[in-house]
Amino acid sequence: ERPDRILATELSRYAGKDVVLQGWLHRKRALKSVAFLILRDRSGLAQVVVRDPRAMAEADLLGAETVLRIAGTVTENPQAPGGFEVTSPVVTTLSEPVAAPPFDLYRPTVPATLPTILDHAPVTLRHPRLRAPHAIAAASVAGFRRALDARGFTEIHTPKVVASATESGADVFAIDWFGGEAYLAQSPQFFKQAMVGVFERVYETGPVFRAEPHDTARHLAQYTSLDAELGFVADHRDVMAVLREVLAGMTEAVGEGALDACALLEVDLPRVPERIPEIHFTDAQELIARDTGEDPRGEPDLSPAHERFLSRWALREYGSEFLFVTGYPMAKRPFYTHPEPGREEYSNSFDLLFRGLELVTGGQRLHRYDDYLAALARRGEAPEPYAGYLAAFRHGMPPHGGFALGLERWTARLTGADNIRRTTLFPRDLHRLTP
Ligand code: AMO
């Protein structure tokens, strides 16, 4: 009796049995009287041993990445990787490549530059080390969903073509929409806020677009935003508390769901402290002035170098790889931001720094219609382009807030990637629109 297809990592459960495997030819090694085929499937690798001279001659013709069906017998062999191998195989070619990969996918380290990897992504991502970050990203999103589902959030899917910018106009892509002008969504900001009026608690995972002119290792023109928004908050601290639980859930899900990928990349999973330390923007600037010899006071934002400095400080001071910076100046935050009561030039907003990088932005929002009109007027903006946005606030919105986490940045910080393009399947940036 022949079982259906089994996976490469399941051999030990089928010792002595006839099985069928399907996958790609990862590697081939021929000795005088024996050939080894290493088959790769979604689970991992399996060794197939060919001894029959005719089968050896046929195996000799197979190119890397040929898609194979292999029927054979599982045999114990302490020398085989994993202790088992497939012997007496009948090898059938299911699909023959017409081109070779740009480098050998079986080499443990990747002998190629980032542009080469990205140019040939459909095949280079098959390399176990290049695939691993994406398995970690998938587990992270599963953890994000699980954490929020458990807390009464509803998943939403909102338009990616919109009529106005939400995150400041500078970095928005304009597109032709049936002869009129439209924009690619920079964030689901407006829609997630409106849906607080419907579901109270919502989240979305999806693409967002930034006409990002910076050619940096941490900016993409399209990235995956993990967004959440919740109603009936006292202030931004309620949002930060939910975010802490989401981070713990994501970390746990990566540990469970992407175990092999973590082991392969030697991922050091963070400990999410019971209370993530926080520092007010003004105190952060004082600290930078005191300890670095630079004086950022008066600047409306933190520089990347200052974010790295603050991360190191939090690690030293609190043993935490996460740090909340709260109270950013209103001048640097979008119009929907809620001011800090009593200090109106600052805001009830936060950034979360993780291992030296801004990972999340969030805060409390304005919720009264009149406050929106006043906020736009203060910025010298007319309310008309925002009529659709403002509609929700005419019908009673609770105090609310939310956050957005950049998935590629999270995965990059977990895996130690030097560039978020390594944690993006098909990056889109200033220079890249293909593959
Ligand atoms: P913000 O614009 O700060 O906030 O974006 C939130 C998070 O998204 C990630 N991010 C990026 N990742 C890759 N490439 C980019 N070009 C890029 N830009 C941003 C970062 C950042 O922390 N609507 C608000 C969120 C909110 O308040 O809910 C927003 O979009 O990890």
mmCIF file of C-alpha atoms in Angstrom, residues 21-389:
data_model
loop_
_atom_site.group_PDB
_atom_site.id
_atom_site.type_symbol
_atom_site.label_atom_id
_atom_site.label_comp_id
_atom_site.label_asym_id
_atom_site.label_seq_id
_atom_site.Cartn_x
_atom_site.Cartn_y
_atom_site.Cartn_z
ATOM 1 C CA LEU A 21 7.839 12.595 -2.590
ATOM 2 C CA GLN A 22 7.453 15.618 -4.842
ATOM 3 C CA GLY A 23 9.638 18.670 -5.006
ATOM 4 C CA TRP A 24 12.594 20.372 -6.653
ATOM 5 C CA LEU A 25 16.068 19.003 -7.294
ATOM 6 C CA HIS A 26 18.005 21.058 -4.753
ATOM 7 C CA ARG A 27 21.362 19.422 -5.249
ATOM 8 C CA LYS A 28 22.928 16.491 -7.088
ATOM 9 C CA ARG A 29 26.128 14.627 -6.218
ATOM 10 C CA ALA A 30 27.467 11.753 -8.278
ATOM 11 C CA LEU A 31 30.136 9.344 -7.071
ATOM 12 C CA LYS A 32 31.422 6.308 -8.957
ATOM 13 C CA SER A 33 28.746 3.803 -8.020
ATOM 14 C CA VAL A 34 26.111 5.973 -6.350
ATOM 15 C CA ALA A 35 24.366 9.294 -6.934
ATOM 16 C CA PHE A 36 22.621 11.453 -4.343
ATOM 17 C CA LEU A 37 19.645 13.614 -5.230
ATOM 18 C CA ILE A 38 18.647 16.154 -2.592
ATOM 19 C CA LEU A 39 14.962 16.908 -3.007
ATOM 20 C CA ARG A 40 13.476 20.109 -1.590
ATOM 21 C CA ASP A 41 9.806 20.602 -0.804
ATOM 22 C CA ARG A 42 7.924 23.057 1.378
ATOM 23 C CA SER A 43 8.992 21.244 4.522
ATOM 24 C CA GLY A 44 12.724 20.894 3.878
ATOM 25 C CA LEU A 45 15.202 18.489 2.285
ATOM 26 C CA ALA A 46 15.337 14.724 1.731
ATOM 27 C CA GLN A 47 18.195 12.586 0.450
ATOM 28 C CA VAL A 48 17.467 10.168 -2.385
ATOM 29 C CA VAL A 49 20.043 7.487 -3.211
ATOM 30 C CA VAL A 50 20.406 6.183 -6.776
ATOM 31 C CA ARG A 51 22.449 2.989 -7.326
ATOM 32 C CA ASP A 52 20.962 1.490 -10.458
ATOM 33 C CA PRO A 53 23.383 2.329 -13.346
ATOM 34 C CA ARG A 54 20.607 3.309 -15.764
ATOM 35 C CA ALA A 55 18.862 5.456 -13.184
ATOM 36 C CA MET A 56 22.243 7.035 -12.392
ATOM 37 C CA ALA A 57 22.753 7.915 -16.049
ATOM 38 C CA GLU A 58 19.293 9.500 -16.169
ATOM 39 C CA ALA A 59 19.861 11.390 -12.918
ATOM 40 C CA ASP A 60 23.073 12.750 -14.377
ATOM 41 C CA LEU A 61 21.038 14.676 -16.963
ATOM 42 C CA LEU A 62 18.796 16.433 -14.427
ATOM 43 C CA GLY A 63 19.432 20.156 -13.925
ATOM 44 C CA ALA A 64 19.076 22.043 -10.666
ATOM 45 C CA GLU A 65 15.432 22.972 -9.852
ATOM 46 C CA THR A 66 13.920 20.222 -12.023
ATOM 47 C CA VAL A 67 10.518 19.398 -10.521
ATOM 48 C CA LEU A 68 10.450 15.721 -9.615
ATOM 49 C CA ARG A 69 8.180 12.969 -8.394
ATOM 50 C CA ILE A 70 10.118 10.314 -6.560
ATOM 51 C CA ALA A 71 8.686 6.932 -5.565
ATOM 52 C CA GLY A 72 10.973 4.846 -3.388
ATOM 53 C CA THR A 73 11.567 3.098 -0.089
ATOM 54 C CA VAL A 74 12.418 4.874 3.152
ATOM 55 C CA THR A 75 15.588 3.387 4.609
ATOM 56 C CA GLU A 76 17.326 4.169 7.870
ATOM 57 C CA ASN A 77 20.900 5.396 7.455
ATOM 58 C CA PRO A 78 22.681 7.130 10.314
ATOM 59 C CA GLN A 79 24.864 8.913 7.749
ATOM 60 C CA ALA A 80 21.916 10.491 5.911
ATOM 61 C CA PRO A 81 20.814 13.978 7.002
ATOM 62 C CA GLY A 82 18.005 13.333 9.478
ATOM 63 C CA GLY A 83 18.930 9.626 9.718
ATOM 64 C CA PHE A 84 16.708 8.435 6.836
ATOM 65 C CA GLU A 85 16.891 8.403 3.044
ATOM 66 C CA VAL A 86 14.920 7.195 0.044
ATOM 67 C CA THR A 87 16.356 4.193 -1.800
ATOM 68 C CA SER A 88 15.478 2.335 -5.043
ATOM 69 C CA PRO A 89 13.801 5.458 -6.423
ATOM 70 C CA VAL A 90 11.700 5.719 -9.547
ATOM 71 C CA VAL A 91 12.313 9.304 -10.657
ATOM 72 C CA THR A 92 9.767 11.112 -12.852
ATOM 73 C CA THR A 93 10.305 14.618 -14.190
ATOM 74 C CA LEU A 94 7.197 16.777 -13.710
ATOM 75 C CA SER A 95 8.656 20.024 -15.055
ATOM 76 C CA GLU A 96 11.972 20.839 -16.597
ATOM 77 C CA PRO A 97 13.560 24.286 -16.114
ATOM 78 C CA VAL A 98 14.657 26.139 -19.216
ATOM 79 C CA ALA A 99 17.197 28.231 -17.316
ATOM 80 C CA ALA A 100 19.555 27.700 -14.382
ATOM 81 C CA PRO A 101 19.352 29.786 -11.175
ATOM 82 C CA PRO A 102 21.873 32.649 -11.017
ATOM 83 C CA PHE A 103 23.750 30.781 -8.265
ATOM 84 C CA ASP A 104 23.700 27.365 -6.601
ATOM 85 C CA LEU A 105 20.759 27.331 -4.202
ATOM 86 C CA TYR A 106 22.295 24.584 -2.046
ATOM 87 C CA ARG A 107 25.234 26.640 -0.824
ATOM 88 C CA PRO A 108 24.653 27.480 2.849
ATOM 89 C CA THR A 109 25.586 31.132 2.383
ATOM 90 C CA VAL A 110 24.267 33.166 -0.521
ATOM 91 C CA PRO A 111 27.035 34.103 -2.971
ATOM 92 C CA ALA A 112 25.155 37.015 -4.577
ATOM 93 C CA THR A 113 24.547 40.717 -4.095
ATOM 94 C CA LEU A 114 21.136 42.102 -3.151
ATOM 95 C CA PRO A 115 20.371 43.389 -6.698
ATOM 96 C CA THR A 116 21.054 39.926 -8.159
ATOM 97 C CA ILE A 117 18.882 38.318 -5.504
ATOM 98 C CA LEU A 118 16.030 40.742 -6.237
ATOM 99 C CA ASP A 119 16.389 40.619 -10.033
ATOM 100 C CA HIS A 120 15.872 36.840 -9.901
ATOM 101 C CA ALA A 121 13.499 36.742 -6.922
ATOM 102 C CA PRO A 122 11.177 34.000 -8.248
ATOM 103 C CA VAL A 123 14.048 31.514 -8.076
ATOM 104 C CA THR A 124 16.485 33.047 -5.560
ATOM 105 C CA LEU A 125 13.764 33.146 -2.865
ATOM 106 C CA ARG A 126 13.815 29.338 -3.023
ATOM 107 C CA HIS A 127 17.160 29.416 -1.209
ATOM 108 C CA PRO A 128 16.367 28.365 2.360
ATOM 109 C CA ARG A 129 18.066 31.415 3.866
ATOM 110 C CA LEU A 130 16.317 33.851 1.513
ATOM 111 C CA ARG A 131 12.941 32.195 1.999
ATOM 112 C CA ALA A 132 13.189 32.141 5.812
ATOM 113 C CA PRO A 133 12.418 35.851 6.473
ATOM 114 C CA HIS A 134 9.171 35.485 4.553
ATOM 115 C CA ALA A 135 8.136 32.496 6.652
ATOM 116 C CA ILE A 136 8.817 34.688 9.701
ATOM 117 C CA ALA A 137 6.730 37.500 8.183
ATOM 118 C CA ALA A 138 3.840 35.089 7.597
ATOM 119 C CA ALA A 139 3.969 33.816 11.187
ATOM 120 C CA SER A 140 4.117 37.431 12.418
ATOM 121 C CA VAL A 141 0.945 38.382 10.567
ATOM 122 C CA ALA A 142 -0.785 35.255 11.904
ATOM 123 C CA GLY A 143 0.224 36.379 15.414
ATOM 124 C CA PHE A 144 -1.017 39.926 14.763
ATOM 125 C CA ARG A 145 -4.412 38.563 13.687
ATOM 126 C CA ARG A 146 -4.634 36.095 16.568
ATOM 127 C CA ALA A 147 -3.814 38.734 19.190
ATOM 128 C CA LEU A 148 -6.416 41.174 17.869
ATOM 129 C CA ASP A 149 -9.095 38.561 17.132
ATOM 130 C CA ALA A 150 -8.816 37.526 20.794
ATOM 131 C CA ARG A 151 -9.447 41.121 21.879
ATOM 132 C CA GLY A 152 -12.642 41.762 19.987
ATOM 133 C CA PHE A 153 -11.183 43.395 16.861
ATOM 134 C CA THR A 154 -12.772 42.939 13.431
ATOM 135 C CA GLU A 155 -10.592 42.552 10.345
ATOM 136 C CA ILE A 156 -11.349 45.050 7.569
ATOM 137 C CA HIS A 157 -10.211 45.561 3.964
ATOM 138 C CA THR A 158 -10.199 49.146 2.735
ATOM 139 C CA PRO A 159 -9.579 50.873 -0.616
ATOM 140 C CA LYS A 160 -6.047 51.471 -1.801
ATOM 141 C CA VAL A 161 -7.131 54.156 -4.263
ATOM 142 C CA VAL A 162 -8.291 57.292 -2.498
ATOM 143 C CA ALA A 163 -9.309 60.885 -3.141
ATOM 144 C CA SER A 164 -6.997 62.664 -0.652
ATOM 145 C CA ALA A 165 -3.695 62.250 1.167
ATOM 146 C CA THR A 166 -3.844 61.408 4.888
ATOM 147 C CA GLU A 167 -0.200 61.432 5.984
ATOM 148 C CA SER A 168 0.823 64.819 4.433
ATOM 149 C CA GLY A 169 0.757 65.460 0.741
ATOM 150 C CA ALA A 170 4.449 65.280 -0.073
ATOM 151 C CA ASP A 171 4.956 61.572 -0.580
ATOM 152 C CA VAL A 172 1.675 60.549 -2.211
ATOM 153 C CA PHE A 173 1.467 58.884 -5.634
ATOM 154 C CA ALA A 174 -1.062 60.541 -7.964
ATOM 155 C CA ILE A 175 -2.656 58.256 -10.540
ATOM 156 C CA ASP A 176 -5.055 58.645 -13.406
ATOM 157 C CA TRP A 177 -8.488 57.387 -12.350
ATOM 158 C CA PHE A 178 -10.852 57.319 -15.343
ATOM 159 C CA GLY A 179 -9.492 60.645 -16.492
ATOM 160 C CA GLY A 180 -9.543 62.243 -13.042
ATOM 161 C CA GLU A 181 -6.850 62.414 -10.375
ATOM 162 C CA ALA A 182 -6.687 59.918 -7.522
ATOM 163 C CA TYR A 183 -4.019 58.791 -5.066
ATOM 164 C CA LEU A 184 -2.576 55.508 -3.875
ATOM 165 C CA ALA A 185 -3.414 55.106 -0.186
ATOM 166 C CA GLN A 186 -0.518 56.054 2.110
ATOM 167 C CA SER A 187 -2.305 54.357 5.011
ATOM 168 C CA PRO A 188 -5.806 53.066 5.830
ATOM 169 C CA GLN A 189 -5.928 55.901 8.372
ATOM 170 C CA PHE A 190 -9.247 57.444 7.399
ATOM 171 C CA PHE A 191 -11.075 54.163 6.853
ATOM 172 C CA LYS A 192 -9.903 52.524 10.062
ATOM 173 C CA GLN A 193 -11.025 55.585 12.028
ATOM 174 C CA ALA A 194 -14.423 55.602 10.294
ATOM 175 C CA MET A 195 -14.832 51.896 11.066
ATOM 176 C CA VAL A 196 -14.367 52.559 14.787
ATOM 177 C CA GLY A 197 -17.818 54.091 14.481
ATOM 178 C CA VAL A 198 -19.078 50.766 13.123
ATOM 179 C CA PHE A 199 -17.104 48.026 14.916
ATOM 180 C CA GLU A 200 -15.321 49.944 17.755
ATOM 181 C CA ARG A 201 -12.176 47.842 17.202
ATOM 182 C CA VAL A 202 -10.723 47.073 13.774
ATOM 183 C CA TYR A 203 -7.487 45.984 12.137
ATOM 184 C CA GLU A 204 -6.138 45.643 8.649
ATOM 185 C CA THR A 205 -3.061 44.122 7.060
ATOM 186 C CA GLY A 206 -2.363 45.365 3.578
ATOM 187 C CA PRO A 207 -0.201 47.325 1.172
ATOM 188 C CA VAL A 208 0.292 51.054 1.459
ATOM 189 C CA PHE A 209 2.199 53.381 -0.851
ATOM 190 C CA ARG A 210 4.659 56.174 -0.228
ATOM 191 C CA ALA A 211 6.301 58.156 -3.023
ATOM 192 C CA GLU A 212 9.445 57.815 -0.967
ATOM 193 C CA PRO A 213 12.286 59.749 -2.588
ATOM 194 C CA HIS A 214 14.833 58.459 -0.051
ATOM 195 C CA ASP A 215 17.022 55.629 -1.199
ATOM 196 C CA THR A 216 17.544 54.069 2.217
ATOM 197 C CA ALA A 217 17.724 50.587 3.725
ATOM 198 C CA ARG A 218 14.483 51.201 5.663
ATOM 199 C CA HIS A 219 12.153 52.855 3.126
ATOM 200 C CA LEU A 220 10.036 51.257 0.401
ATOM 201 C CA ALA A 221 7.549 52.818 -2.012
ATOM 202 C CA GLN A 222 5.123 50.005 -1.162
ATOM 203 C CA TYR A 223 5.143 48.283 2.205
ATOM 204 C CA THR A 224 2.833 46.167 4.310
ATOM 205 C CA SER A 225 1.122 48.093 7.068
ATOM 206 C CA LEU A 226 -0.303 46.260 10.087
ATOM 207 C CA ASP A 227 -2.938 48.708 11.326
ATOM 208 C CA ALA A 228 -5.248 48.712 14.327
ATOM 209 C CA GLU A 229 -7.714 51.270 15.664
ATOM 210 C CA LEU A 230 -9.905 51.161 18.758
ATOM 211 C CA GLY A 231 -12.616 53.263 20.295
ATOM 212 C CA PHE A 232 -13.346 54.318 23.882
ATOM 213 C CA VAL A 233 -9.744 54.951 24.880
ATOM 214 C CA ALA A 234 -8.800 57.351 27.659
ATOM 215 C CA ASP A 235 -5.734 58.455 25.707
ATOM 216 C CA HIS A 236 -2.766 57.082 23.737
ATOM 217 C CA ARG A 237 -1.656 54.887 26.671
ATOM 218 C CA ASP A 238 -4.606 52.543 26.090
ATOM 219 C CA VAL A 239 -3.392 52.125 22.529
ATOM 220 C CA MET A 240 0.162 51.457 23.706
ATOM 221 C CA ALA A 241 -1.129 48.760 26.060
ATOM 222 C CA VAL A 242 -2.865 46.949 23.191
ATOM 223 C CA LEU A 243 0.245 47.322 21.042
ATOM 224 C CA ARG A 244 2.341 45.693 23.765
ATOM 225 C CA GLU A 245 0.053 42.674 23.758
ATOM 226 C CA VAL A 246 0.126 42.518 19.969
ATOM 227 C CA LEU A 247 3.942 42.535 19.985
ATOM 228 C CA ALA A 248 3.984 39.729 22.543
ATOM 229 C CA GLY A 249 1.510 37.772 20.391
ATOM 230 C CA MET A 250 3.553 38.301 17.230
ATOM 231 C CA THR A 251 6.769 37.236 18.948
ATOM 232 C CA GLU A 252 5.104 34.117 20.308
ATOM 233 C CA ALA A 253 3.623 33.258 16.907
ATOM 234 C CA VAL A 254 7.051 33.549 15.251
ATOM 235 C CA GLY A 255 8.540 31.226 17.883
ATOM 236 C CA GLU A 256 5.830 28.649 17.226
ATOM 237 C CA GLY A 257 5.058 29.053 13.537
ATOM 238 C CA ALA A 258 8.475 29.768 12.039
ATOM 239 C CA LEU A 259 10.690 27.594 14.206
ATOM 240 C CA ASP A 260 12.851 26.279 11.351
ATOM 241 C CA ALA A 261 13.307 29.721 9.795
ATOM 242 C CA CYS A 262 14.321 31.139 13.192
ATOM 243 C CA ALA A 263 16.823 28.345 13.746
ATOM 244 C CA LEU A 264 18.305 28.729 10.265
ATOM 245 C CA LEU A 265 18.794 32.497 10.656
ATOM 246 C CA GLU A 266 19.696 32.227 14.359
ATOM 247 C CA VAL A 267 16.910 34.667 15.178
ATOM 248 C CA ASP A 268 17.128 36.103 18.660
ATOM 249 C CA LEU A 269 13.468 36.621 19.604
ATOM 250 C CA PRO A 270 12.934 39.696 21.771
ATOM 251 C CA ARG A 271 11.509 39.612 25.252
ATOM 252 C CA VAL A 272 8.493 41.917 25.319
ATOM 253 C CA PRO A 273 8.576 43.459 28.812
ATOM 254 C CA GLU A 274 5.419 43.565 30.933
ATOM 255 C CA ARG A 275 5.734 47.340 30.700
ATOM 256 C CA ILE A 276 7.592 48.744 27.725
ATOM 257 C CA PRO A 277 9.606 51.753 28.941
ATOM 258 C CA GLU A 278 8.555 55.147 27.638
ATOM 259 C CA ILE A 279 10.117 58.571 27.422
ATOM 260 C CA HIS A 280 8.524 61.875 26.455
ATOM 261 C CA PHE A 281 9.884 63.553 23.337
ATOM 262 C CA THR A 282 11.135 66.555 25.343
ATOM 263 C CA ASP A 283 12.940 64.295 27.837
ATOM 264 C CA ALA A 284 14.427 62.298 24.956
ATOM 265 C CA GLN A 285 15.877 65.497 23.514
ATOM 266 C CA GLU A 286 17.280 66.496 26.920
ATOM 267 C CA LEU A 287 18.900 63.081 27.200
ATOM 268 C CA ILE A 288 20.410 63.323 23.718
ATOM 269 C CA ALA A 289 21.741 66.800 24.508
ATOM 270 C CA ARG A 290 23.208 65.586 27.791
ATOM 271 C CA ASP A 291 24.848 62.410 26.512
ATOM 272 C CA THR A 292 25.793 62.921 22.872
ATOM 273 C CA GLY A 293 27.130 66.460 22.740
ATOM 274 C CA GLU A 294 24.574 67.242 20.012
ATOM 275 C CA ASP A 295 21.683 69.543 20.784
ATOM 276 C CA PRO A 296 18.467 68.530 19.029
ATOM 277 C CA ARG A 297 16.217 70.765 21.168
ATOM 278 C CA GLY A 298 13.930 72.793 18.923
ATOM 279 C CA GLU A 299 13.977 70.092 16.206
ATOM 280 C CA PRO A 300 10.448 68.749 15.568
ATOM 281 C CA ASP A 301 11.552 65.121 15.080
ATOM 282 C CA LEU A 302 14.241 62.595 16.011
ATOM 283 C CA SER A 303 16.961 61.666 13.552
ATOM 284 C CA PRO A 304 17.696 57.997 12.806
ATOM 285 C CA ALA A 305 20.980 58.349 14.734
ATOM 286 C CA HIS A 306 19.102 59.698 17.741
ATOM 287 C CA GLU A 307 16.630 56.808 17.535
ATOM 288 C CA ARG A 308 19.555 54.393 17.664
ATOM 289 C CA PHE A 309 20.994 56.276 20.633
ATOM 290 C CA LEU A 310 17.649 56.089 22.503
ATOM 291 C CA SER A 311 17.324 52.370 21.773
ATOM 292 C CA ARG A 312 20.763 51.726 23.260
ATOM 293 C CA TRP A 313 19.798 53.835 26.268
ATOM 294 C CA ALA A 314 16.588 51.809 26.850
ATOM 295 C CA LEU A 315 18.523 48.559 26.618
ATOM 296 C CA ARG A 316 21.094 49.788 29.122
ATOM 297 C CA GLU A 317 18.641 51.440 31.485
ATOM 298 C CA TYR A 318 15.700 49.006 31.353
ATOM 299 C CA GLY A 319 17.023 45.893 29.582
ATOM 300 C CA SER A 320 14.334 46.499 26.934
ATOM 301 C CA GLU A 321 14.728 46.244 23.177
ATOM 302 C CA PHE A 322 11.521 48.285 22.833
ATOM 303 C CA LEU A 323 11.065 51.941 23.741
ATOM 304 C CA PHE A 324 8.024 54.195 23.427
ATOM 305 C CA VAL A 325 8.788 57.812 22.617
ATOM 306 C CA THR A 326 5.626 59.801 23.374
ATOM 307 C CA GLY A 327 4.446 63.381 22.943
ATOM 308 C CA TYR A 328 5.914 64.279 19.537
ATOM 309 C CA PRO A 329 5.387 67.948 18.579
ATOM 310 C CA MET A 330 2.015 68.545 16.923
ATOM 311 C CA ALA A 331 3.852 70.372 14.120
ATOM 312 C CA LYS A 332 5.362 67.070 12.952
ATOM 313 C CA ARG A 333 2.221 64.934 13.275
ATOM 314 C CA PRO A 334 -0.708 64.648 10.830
ATOM 315 C CA PHE A 335 -3.813 66.804 11.281
ATOM 316 C CA TYR A 336 -5.843 63.994 12.895
ATOM 317 C CA THR A 337 -3.489 63.859 15.923
ATOM 318 C CA HIS A 338 -4.866 64.647 19.406
ATOM 319 C CA PRO A 339 -2.901 67.307 21.312
ATOM 320 C CA GLU A 340 -1.459 66.706 24.768
ATOM 321 C CA PRO A 341 -3.866 68.206 27.325
ATOM 322 C CA GLY A 342 -2.225 71.203 28.986
ATOM 323 C CA ARG A 343 0.701 71.269 26.532
ATOM 324 C CA GLU A 344 -1.006 71.769 23.208
ATOM 325 C CA GLU A 345 2.190 72.035 21.143
ATOM 326 C CA TYR A 346 2.856 68.382 21.957
ATOM 327 C CA SER A 347 0.645 65.419 21.091
ATOM 328 C CA ASN A 348 -0.873 62.270 22.546
ATOM 329 C CA SER A 349 1.095 60.252 20.028
ATOM 330 C CA PHE A 350 3.993 57.835 20.111
ATOM 331 C CA ASP A 351 6.602 56.026 18.101
ATOM 332 C CA LEU A 352 7.807 52.604 19.146
ATOM 333 C CA LEU A 353 11.520 52.061 18.621
ATOM 334 C CA PHE A 354 12.703 48.464 18.268
ATOM 335 C CA ARG A 355 16.408 47.625 18.044
ATOM 336 C CA GLY A 356 17.311 51.139 16.950
ATOM 337 C CA LEU A 357 14.557 51.646 14.364
ATOM 338 C CA GLU A 358 11.120 53.287 14.327
ATOM 339 C CA LEU A 359 8.790 50.301 13.986
ATOM 340 C CA VAL A 360 5.364 51.676 14.903
ATOM 341 C CA THR A 361 3.627 55.037 14.883
ATOM 342 C CA GLY A 362 0.368 55.640 16.692
ATOM 343 C CA GLY A 363 -1.611 57.775 19.045
ATOM 344 C CA GLN A 364 -4.903 59.235 20.077
ATOM 345 C CA ARG A 365 -6.947 60.989 17.363
ATOM 346 C CA LEU A 366 -9.233 63.971 17.349
ATOM 347 C CA HIS A 367 -12.809 62.690 17.540
ATOM 348 C CA ARG A 368 -14.996 65.833 17.397
ATOM 349 C CA TYR A 369 -16.027 67.254 14.037
ATOM 350 C CA ASP A 370 -15.303 70.845 15.079
ATOM 351 C CA ASP A 371 -11.820 69.924 16.270
ATOM 352 C CA TYR A 372 -11.047 68.580 12.781
ATOM 353 C CA LEU A 373 -12.225 71.797 11.135
ATOM 354 C CA ALA A 374 -10.086 73.824 13.555
ATOM 355 C CA ALA A 375 -7.049 71.579 13.048
ATOM 356 C CA LEU A 376 -7.231 71.901 9.267
ATOM 357 C CA ALA A 377 -7.729 75.668 9.513
ATOM 358 C CA ARG A 378 -4.662 75.961 11.765
ATOM 359 C CA ARG A 379 -2.663 74.204 9.044
ATOM 360 C CA GLY A 380 -4.055 76.497 6.399
ATOM 361 C CA GLU A 381 -5.915 73.649 4.710
ATOM 362 C CA ALA A 382 -9.444 73.825 3.329
ATOM 363 C CA PRO A 383 -11.839 71.162 4.612
ATOM 364 C CA GLU A 384 -13.346 70.385 1.171
ATOM 365 C CA PRO A 385 -10.802 67.782 -0.008
ATOM 366 C CA TYR A 386 -11.373 65.977 3.302
ATOM 367 C CA ALA A 387 -15.179 65.996 3.121
ATOM 368 C CA GLY A 388 -15.275 62.191 2.843
ATOM 369 C CA TYR A 389 -12.892 61.811 5.768
#
